[in-house]
Amino acid sequence: MDAEQKVTPLYDALVELKDKESISFHVPGHKFGELFSKKGKKQFQSILEIDATEIAGLDDLHAADGVIQKAQNLTSQFFKSSQSYFLVGGTTSGNLAAVMAVCRPGDTVLVQRNCHKSIVHGLELAGAKPVFLMPDFEKETGRYSRITGELIDEALRKYPDIRAVFLTYPDYFGRVFDMDSVCVAIHAYDIPVIVDEAHGVHFKLGHPFPRSSLELGCDLVIQSAHKMAPAMTMASYLHVQGDRVNQTHLEYYLQVFQSSSPSYPLMASLDLARSYLASYGQTDKDELVTYISSIRDIWTRASGYWRVLPRSEWDDPLKLTLRVNKNLSGYQVAEVLERQGVYPELATEKQILLTMGLAPSVNLETLSNCLAEVDCQLKKQPINATISVAQLSFPKLQSLDMNYIDMQVKPSESVEWKDAVGRICAESIVPYPPGIPLVLKGERVSREQVVRVKASYDQGARFQNTNVESGIRVF
């Protein structure tokens, strides 16, 4: 580890301020924890002591020239970017800023169809014209996740006016594709590659993890530090390299989409997470590999109601996916797991995703005992054969049936699902997690989409839409 990477300038400045026992005549109103609800003071006290604001010595995220700048520079040095920025609004704020920085109204952009909703929201705000690219279906995973340089090249030749490409790497389940060849194909047209790498901040650590898209030459990469590294929720990084993205535009939109009063504990956790990653060595990796092997073995032997999907070189070892048997849905099994205190990351119709951290965090004996009880509970509950719904299929390349500008002025109405087929959707239908739209705003609703949404809801999926059980807003 580079000795300089041990330094945590922002965190150290906050601790130094706390140790001074300074007198606060500034916000926030809790006055370093002196004023707070008795009910929560014990739990919050230590974090309130470093919950400061832009006073002398603590810098300003939106005009950084002190300890925040030093912390961001150390982050840039570690990730080998041209410039790195701290995000306190999650990767969502970075995605929105990235879209607005490279898109003008009417610009045509290429977007991975199964992207996070924040990318779609950014495109709508920008008034862009998205062309959606559907990855190839991978039978071994049962998901659409493979993108190739050939597919990208086909899209860029068919749409020569494309101004930017937005990709997701890895997917929510930790699956990657050959980003090296994809990036080369895009850069052959001198087009910027913007990557939502929310689940890949740890890829910088090298084997046994996949390679980072930043290392592979992508122009702008946004990472949720809080998802796979030890940082607080909503703490993310945004990295830029090269000159294909206008950094003046980017920095402006980072101010637009982030609070003018950014959280210092969140930023300090980014400072600490970078130092943690930089200090992560081979001994840590060896311990982690042994731990992951034990976890996978426990889940494999625990029950006949699921099987653990094998991991390939294209998979993040920190993600473990269960494929439930044909008589159950993933939602049913997840519910039983949660009743025993085992909380998965997400469930789908037939799969359950489990996410591990960068170091052992689960007592293996406790886990084995919990899963034994889960198996007993699954044997006791009545098993009803679930209705399997075919995977949704989309065209390889697809544009919206109504552009965002027209959608802003056209009135919409709420209809029952049975009346939605053939109408243009006025709201994206988004199960959460993972936050990937099943139906896009501006897309003509198909019968297959209606069946999929209704089946997912009936089986227990949660949607970030109101009244999704009864209908949808359409134009």
PDB file of C-alpha atoms in Angstrom, residues 80-234:
ATOM      1  CA  LYS A  80      -6.053   6.059 -11.622  1.00  0.00           C
ATOM      2  CA  SER A  81      -8.634   8.501 -12.990  1.00  0.00           C
ATOM      3  CA  SER A  82      -8.069  11.988 -14.374  1.00  0.00           C
ATOM      4  CA  GLN A  83     -10.449  13.325 -11.731  1.00  0.00           C
ATOM      5  CA  SER A  84     -12.644  11.744  -9.046  1.00  0.00           C
ATOM      6  CA  TYR A  85     -15.598  13.297  -7.256  1.00  0.00           C
ATOM      7  CA  PHE A  86     -17.434  12.454  -4.032  1.00  0.00           C
ATOM      8  CA  LEU A  87     -21.192  11.922  -4.379  1.00  0.00           C
ATOM      9  CA  VAL A  88     -23.575  12.211  -1.420  1.00  0.00           C
ATOM     10  CA  GLY A  89     -26.730  11.506  -3.438  1.00  0.00           C
ATOM     11  CA  GLY A  90     -25.766   7.986  -4.411  1.00  0.00           C
ATOM     12  CA  THR A  91     -24.906   6.807  -7.905  1.00  0.00           C
ATOM     13  CA  THR A  92     -28.313   8.180  -8.894  1.00  0.00           C
ATOM     14  CA  SER A  93     -27.009  11.760  -8.603  1.00  0.00           C
ATOM     15  CA  GLY A  94     -23.904  10.828 -10.584  1.00  0.00           C
ATOM     16  CA  ASN A  95     -25.949   9.171 -13.322  1.00  0.00           C
ATOM     17  CA  LEU A  96     -28.188  12.226 -13.634  1.00  0.00           C
ATOM     18  CA  ALA A  97     -25.219  14.607 -13.801  1.00  0.00           C
ATOM     19  CA  ALA A  98     -23.427  12.387 -16.324  1.00  0.00           C
ATOM     20  CA  VAL A  99     -26.417  12.263 -18.657  1.00  0.00           C
ATOM     21  CA  MET A 100     -26.951  16.012 -18.523  1.00  0.00           C
ATOM     22  CA  ALA A 101     -23.237  16.676 -19.063  1.00  0.00           C
ATOM     23  CA  VAL A 102     -23.106  14.811 -22.385  1.00  0.00           C
ATOM     24  CA  CYS A 103     -26.665  15.215 -23.742  1.00  0.00           C
ATOM     25  CA  ARG A 104     -28.399  18.186 -25.315  1.00  0.00           C
ATOM     26  CA  PRO A 105     -32.114  18.226 -26.220  1.00  0.00           C
ATOM     27  CA  GLY A 106     -32.718  16.056 -29.256  1.00  0.00           C
ATOM     28  CA  ASP A 107     -29.392  14.174 -29.040  1.00  0.00           C
ATOM     29  CA  THR A 108     -29.536  10.490 -29.959  1.00  0.00           C
ATOM     30  CA  VAL A 109     -27.854   8.251 -27.392  1.00  0.00           C
ATOM     31  CA  LEU A 110     -27.393   4.485 -27.100  1.00  0.00           C
ATOM     32  CA  VAL A 111     -28.579   3.043 -23.778  1.00  0.00           C
ATOM     33  CA  GLN A 112     -28.527  -0.466 -22.369  1.00  0.00           C
ATOM     34  CA  ARG A 113     -32.215  -1.496 -22.115  1.00  0.00           C
ATOM     35  CA  ASN A 114     -31.921  -2.979 -18.631  1.00  0.00           C
ATOM     36  CA  CYS A 115     -30.359   0.121 -17.093  1.00  0.00           C
ATOM     37  CA  HIS A 116     -31.191   1.664 -13.728  1.00  0.00           C
ATOM     38  CA  LYS A 117     -34.153   4.027 -13.701  1.00  0.00           C
ATOM     39  CA  SER A 118     -31.901   6.997 -12.859  1.00  0.00           C
ATOM     40  CA  ILE A 119     -30.356   6.805 -16.329  1.00  0.00           C
ATOM     41  CA  VAL A 120     -33.825   6.924 -17.900  1.00  0.00           C
ATOM     42  CA  HIS A 121     -34.785   9.843 -15.647  1.00  0.00           C
ATOM     43  CA  GLY A 122     -31.672  11.711 -16.786  1.00  0.00           C
ATOM     44  CA  LEU A 123     -32.497  11.107 -20.439  1.00  0.00           C
ATOM     45  CA  GLU A 124     -35.991  12.478 -19.878  1.00  0.00           C
ATOM     46  CA  LEU A 125     -34.653  15.603 -18.157  1.00  0.00           C
ATOM     47  CA  ALA A 126     -32.161  16.112 -20.995  1.00  0.00           C
ATOM     48  CA  GLY A 127     -34.825  15.684 -23.694  1.00  0.00           C
ATOM     49  CA  ALA A 128     -32.586  13.104 -25.379  1.00  0.00           C
ATOM     50  CA  LYS A 129     -33.665  10.498 -27.933  1.00  0.00           C
ATOM     51  CA  PRO A 130     -32.619   7.119 -26.520  1.00  0.00           C
ATOM     52  CA  VAL A 131     -32.014   4.041 -28.647  1.00  0.00           C
ATOM     53  CA  PHE A 132     -32.259   1.067 -26.282  1.00  0.00           C
ATOM     54  CA  LEU A 133     -29.904  -1.864 -26.793  1.00  0.00           C
ATOM     55  CA  MET A 134     -30.980  -5.239 -25.411  1.00  0.00           C
ATOM     56  CA  PRO A 135     -28.189  -7.533 -24.169  1.00  0.00           C
ATOM     57  CA  ASP A 136     -28.097 -11.165 -25.244  1.00  0.00           C
ATOM     58  CA  PHE A 137     -29.927 -13.728 -23.112  1.00  0.00           C
ATOM     59  CA  GLU A 138     -27.587 -16.068 -21.224  1.00  0.00           C
ATOM     60  CA  LYS A 139     -29.151 -19.471 -20.637  1.00  0.00           C
ATOM     61  CA  GLU A 140     -26.764 -20.375 -17.815  1.00  0.00           C
ATOM     62  CA  THR A 141     -27.938 -17.419 -15.715  1.00  0.00           C
ATOM     63  CA  GLY A 142     -31.477 -17.012 -17.042  1.00  0.00           C
ATOM     64  CA  ARG A 143     -30.874 -13.272 -17.540  1.00  0.00           C
ATOM     65  CA  TYR A 144     -30.123 -10.747 -20.297  1.00  0.00           C
ATOM     66  CA  SER A 145     -26.589  -9.597 -19.574  1.00  0.00           C
ATOM     67  CA  ARG A 146     -24.148 -10.144 -22.481  1.00  0.00           C
ATOM     68  CA  ILE A 147     -23.079  -7.232 -24.692  1.00  0.00           C
ATOM     69  CA  THR A 148     -20.496  -7.597 -27.456  1.00  0.00           C
ATOM     70  CA  GLY A 149     -18.400  -5.224 -29.522  1.00  0.00           C
ATOM     71  CA  GLU A 150     -20.138  -6.553 -32.633  1.00  0.00           C
ATOM     72  CA  LEU A 151     -23.565  -5.628 -31.288  1.00  0.00           C
ATOM     73  CA  ILE A 152     -22.331  -2.146 -30.358  1.00  0.00           C
ATOM     74  CA  ASP A 153     -20.748  -1.654 -33.767  1.00  0.00           C
ATOM     75  CA  GLU A 154     -24.007  -2.688 -35.473  1.00  0.00           C
ATOM     76  CA  ALA A 155     -25.921  -0.127 -33.428  1.00  0.00           C
ATOM     77  CA  LEU A 156     -23.463   2.702 -34.115  1.00  0.00           C
ATOM     78  CA  ARG A 157     -23.482   2.002 -37.854  1.00  0.00           C
ATOM     79  CA  LYS A 158     -27.291   1.938 -37.918  1.00  0.00           C
ATOM     80  CA  TYR A 159     -27.541   5.169 -35.890  1.00  0.00           C
ATOM     81  CA  PRO A 160     -24.555   7.299 -36.993  1.00  0.00           C
ATOM     82  CA  ASP A 161     -25.795  10.360 -35.057  1.00  0.00           C
ATOM     83  CA  ILE A 162     -25.369   8.717 -31.618  1.00  0.00           C
ATOM     84  CA  ARG A 163     -23.577  11.124 -29.254  1.00  0.00           C
ATOM     85  CA  ALA A 164     -22.933   8.913 -26.208  1.00  0.00           C
ATOM     86  CA  VAL A 165     -23.287   5.336 -24.963  1.00  0.00           C
ATOM     87  CA  PHE A 166     -24.606   4.412 -21.499  1.00  0.00           C
ATOM     88  CA  LEU A 167     -23.863   0.935 -20.134  1.00  0.00           C
ATOM     89  CA  THR A 168     -24.335  -0.993 -16.875  1.00  0.00           C
ATOM     90  CA  TYR A 169     -21.339  -3.041 -15.692  1.00  0.00           C
ATOM     91  CA  PRO A 170     -21.709  -5.304 -13.796  1.00  0.00           C
ATOM     92  CA  ASP A 171     -25.419  -6.055 -13.674  1.00  0.00           C
ATOM     93  CA  TYR A 172     -27.157  -6.221 -10.287  1.00  0.00           C
ATOM     94  CA  PHE A 173     -26.183  -9.902  -9.992  1.00  0.00           C
ATOM     95  CA  GLY A 174     -22.477  -9.152 -10.520  1.00  0.00           C
ATOM     96  CA  ARG A 175     -22.306 -10.402 -14.112  1.00  0.00           C
ATOM     97  CA  VAL A 176     -19.940  -8.588 -16.495  1.00  0.00           C
ATOM     98  CA  PHE A 177     -19.268  -8.708 -20.233  1.00  0.00           C
ATOM     99  CA  ASP A 178     -16.238  -8.065 -22.461  1.00  0.00           C
ATOM    100  CA  MET A 179     -16.086  -4.332 -21.764  1.00  0.00           C
ATOM    101  CA  ASP A 180     -12.623  -4.141 -23.329  1.00  0.00           C
ATOM    102  CA  SER A 181     -13.891  -4.943 -26.842  1.00  0.00           C
ATOM    103  CA  VAL A 182     -17.079  -2.924 -26.284  1.00  0.00           C
ATOM    104  CA  CYS A 183     -15.132   0.180 -25.264  1.00  0.00           C
ATOM    105  CA  VAL A 184     -12.784  -0.169 -28.240  1.00  0.00           C
ATOM    106  CA  ALA A 185     -15.777  -0.443 -30.597  1.00  0.00           C
ATOM    107  CA  ILE A 186     -17.351   2.726 -29.190  1.00  0.00           C
ATOM    108  CA  HIS A 187     -14.131   4.738 -29.129  1.00  0.00           C
ATOM    109  CA  ALA A 188     -13.577   3.894 -32.802  1.00  0.00           C
ATOM    110  CA  TYR A 189     -16.375   6.433 -33.357  1.00  0.00           C
ATOM    111  CA  ASP A 190     -14.851   8.860 -30.800  1.00  0.00           C
ATOM    112  CA  ILE A 191     -17.984   8.604 -28.660  1.00  0.00           C
ATOM    113  CA  PRO A 192     -17.858   8.782 -24.831  1.00  0.00           C
ATOM    114  CA  VAL A 193     -18.637   5.648 -22.811  1.00  0.00           C
ATOM    115  CA  ILE A 194     -20.524   6.330 -19.571  1.00  0.00           C
ATOM    116  CA  VAL A 195     -20.756   3.367 -17.189  1.00  0.00           C
ATOM    117  CA  ASP A 196     -23.033   2.779 -14.219  1.00  0.00           C
ATOM    118  CA  GLU A 197     -20.620   0.607 -12.220  1.00  0.00           C
ATOM    119  CA  ALA A 198     -22.696   0.855  -9.038  1.00  0.00           C
ATOM    120  CA  HIS A 199     -21.849  -2.703  -7.994  1.00  0.00           C
ATOM    121  CA  GLY A 200     -18.188  -2.714  -9.033  1.00  0.00           C
ATOM    122  CA  VAL A 201     -16.217  -0.320  -6.834  1.00  0.00           C
ATOM    123  CA  HIS A 202     -14.120  -3.263  -5.552  1.00  0.00           C
ATOM    124  CA  PHE A 203     -13.083  -4.354  -9.056  1.00  0.00           C
ATOM    125  CA  LYS A 204     -10.068  -2.050  -8.652  1.00  0.00           C
ATOM    126  CA  LEU A 205      -8.643  -4.711  -6.300  1.00  0.00           C
ATOM    127  CA  GLY A 206      -7.947  -7.093  -9.201  1.00  0.00           C
ATOM    128  CA  HIS A 207      -8.205 -10.883  -9.215  1.00  0.00           C
ATOM    129  CA  PRO A 208     -10.423 -12.688  -8.200  1.00  0.00           C
ATOM    130  CA  PHE A 209     -12.722  -9.795  -9.162  1.00  0.00           C
ATOM    131  CA  PRO A 210     -13.491  -8.786 -12.758  1.00  0.00           C
ATOM    132  CA  ARG A 211     -11.630  -5.843 -14.273  1.00  0.00           C
ATOM    133  CA  SER A 212     -13.011  -2.365 -13.698  1.00  0.00           C
ATOM    134  CA  SER A 213     -14.482  -0.445 -16.619  1.00  0.00           C
ATOM    135  CA  LEU A 214     -12.258   2.470 -15.592  1.00  0.00           C
ATOM    136  CA  GLU A 215      -9.198   0.280 -16.119  1.00  0.00           C
ATOM    137  CA  LEU A 216     -10.639  -0.800 -19.473  1.00  0.00           C
ATOM    138  CA  GLY A 217     -10.741   2.757 -20.803  1.00  0.00           C
ATOM    139  CA  CYS A 218     -14.290   4.012 -20.232  1.00  0.00           C
ATOM    140  CA  ASP A 219     -14.663   7.774 -20.048  1.00  0.00           C
ATOM    141  CA  LEU A 220     -16.965   8.318 -17.072  1.00  0.00           C
ATOM    142  CA  VAL A 221     -17.623   5.726 -14.371  1.00  0.00           C
ATOM    143  CA  ILE A 222     -19.978   6.029 -11.394  1.00  0.00           C
ATOM    144  CA  GLN A 223     -19.621   3.625  -8.452  1.00  0.00           C
ATOM    145  CA  SER A 224     -21.769   3.071  -5.368  1.00  0.00           C
ATOM    146  CA  ALA A 225     -19.053   2.826  -2.730  1.00  0.00           C
ATOM    147  CA  HIS A 226     -21.731   1.896  -0.195  1.00  0.00           C
ATOM    148  CA  LYS A 227     -22.901  -1.186  -2.093  1.00  0.00           C
ATOM    149  CA  MET A 228     -19.761  -3.318  -2.115  1.00  0.00           C
ATOM    150  CA  ALA A 229     -17.225  -1.365  -0.030  1.00  0.00           C
ATOM    151  CA  PRO A 230     -17.467  -0.203   3.615  1.00  0.00           C
ATOM    152  CA  ALA A 231     -19.056   3.234   3.113  1.00  0.00           C
ATOM    153  CA  MET A 232     -22.304   4.756   4.329  1.00  0.00           C
ATOM    154  CA  THR A 233     -25.500   4.449   2.285  1.00  0.00           C
ATOM    155  CA  MET A 234     -25.715   7.081  -0.510  1.00  0.00           C
TER     156      MET A 234
END
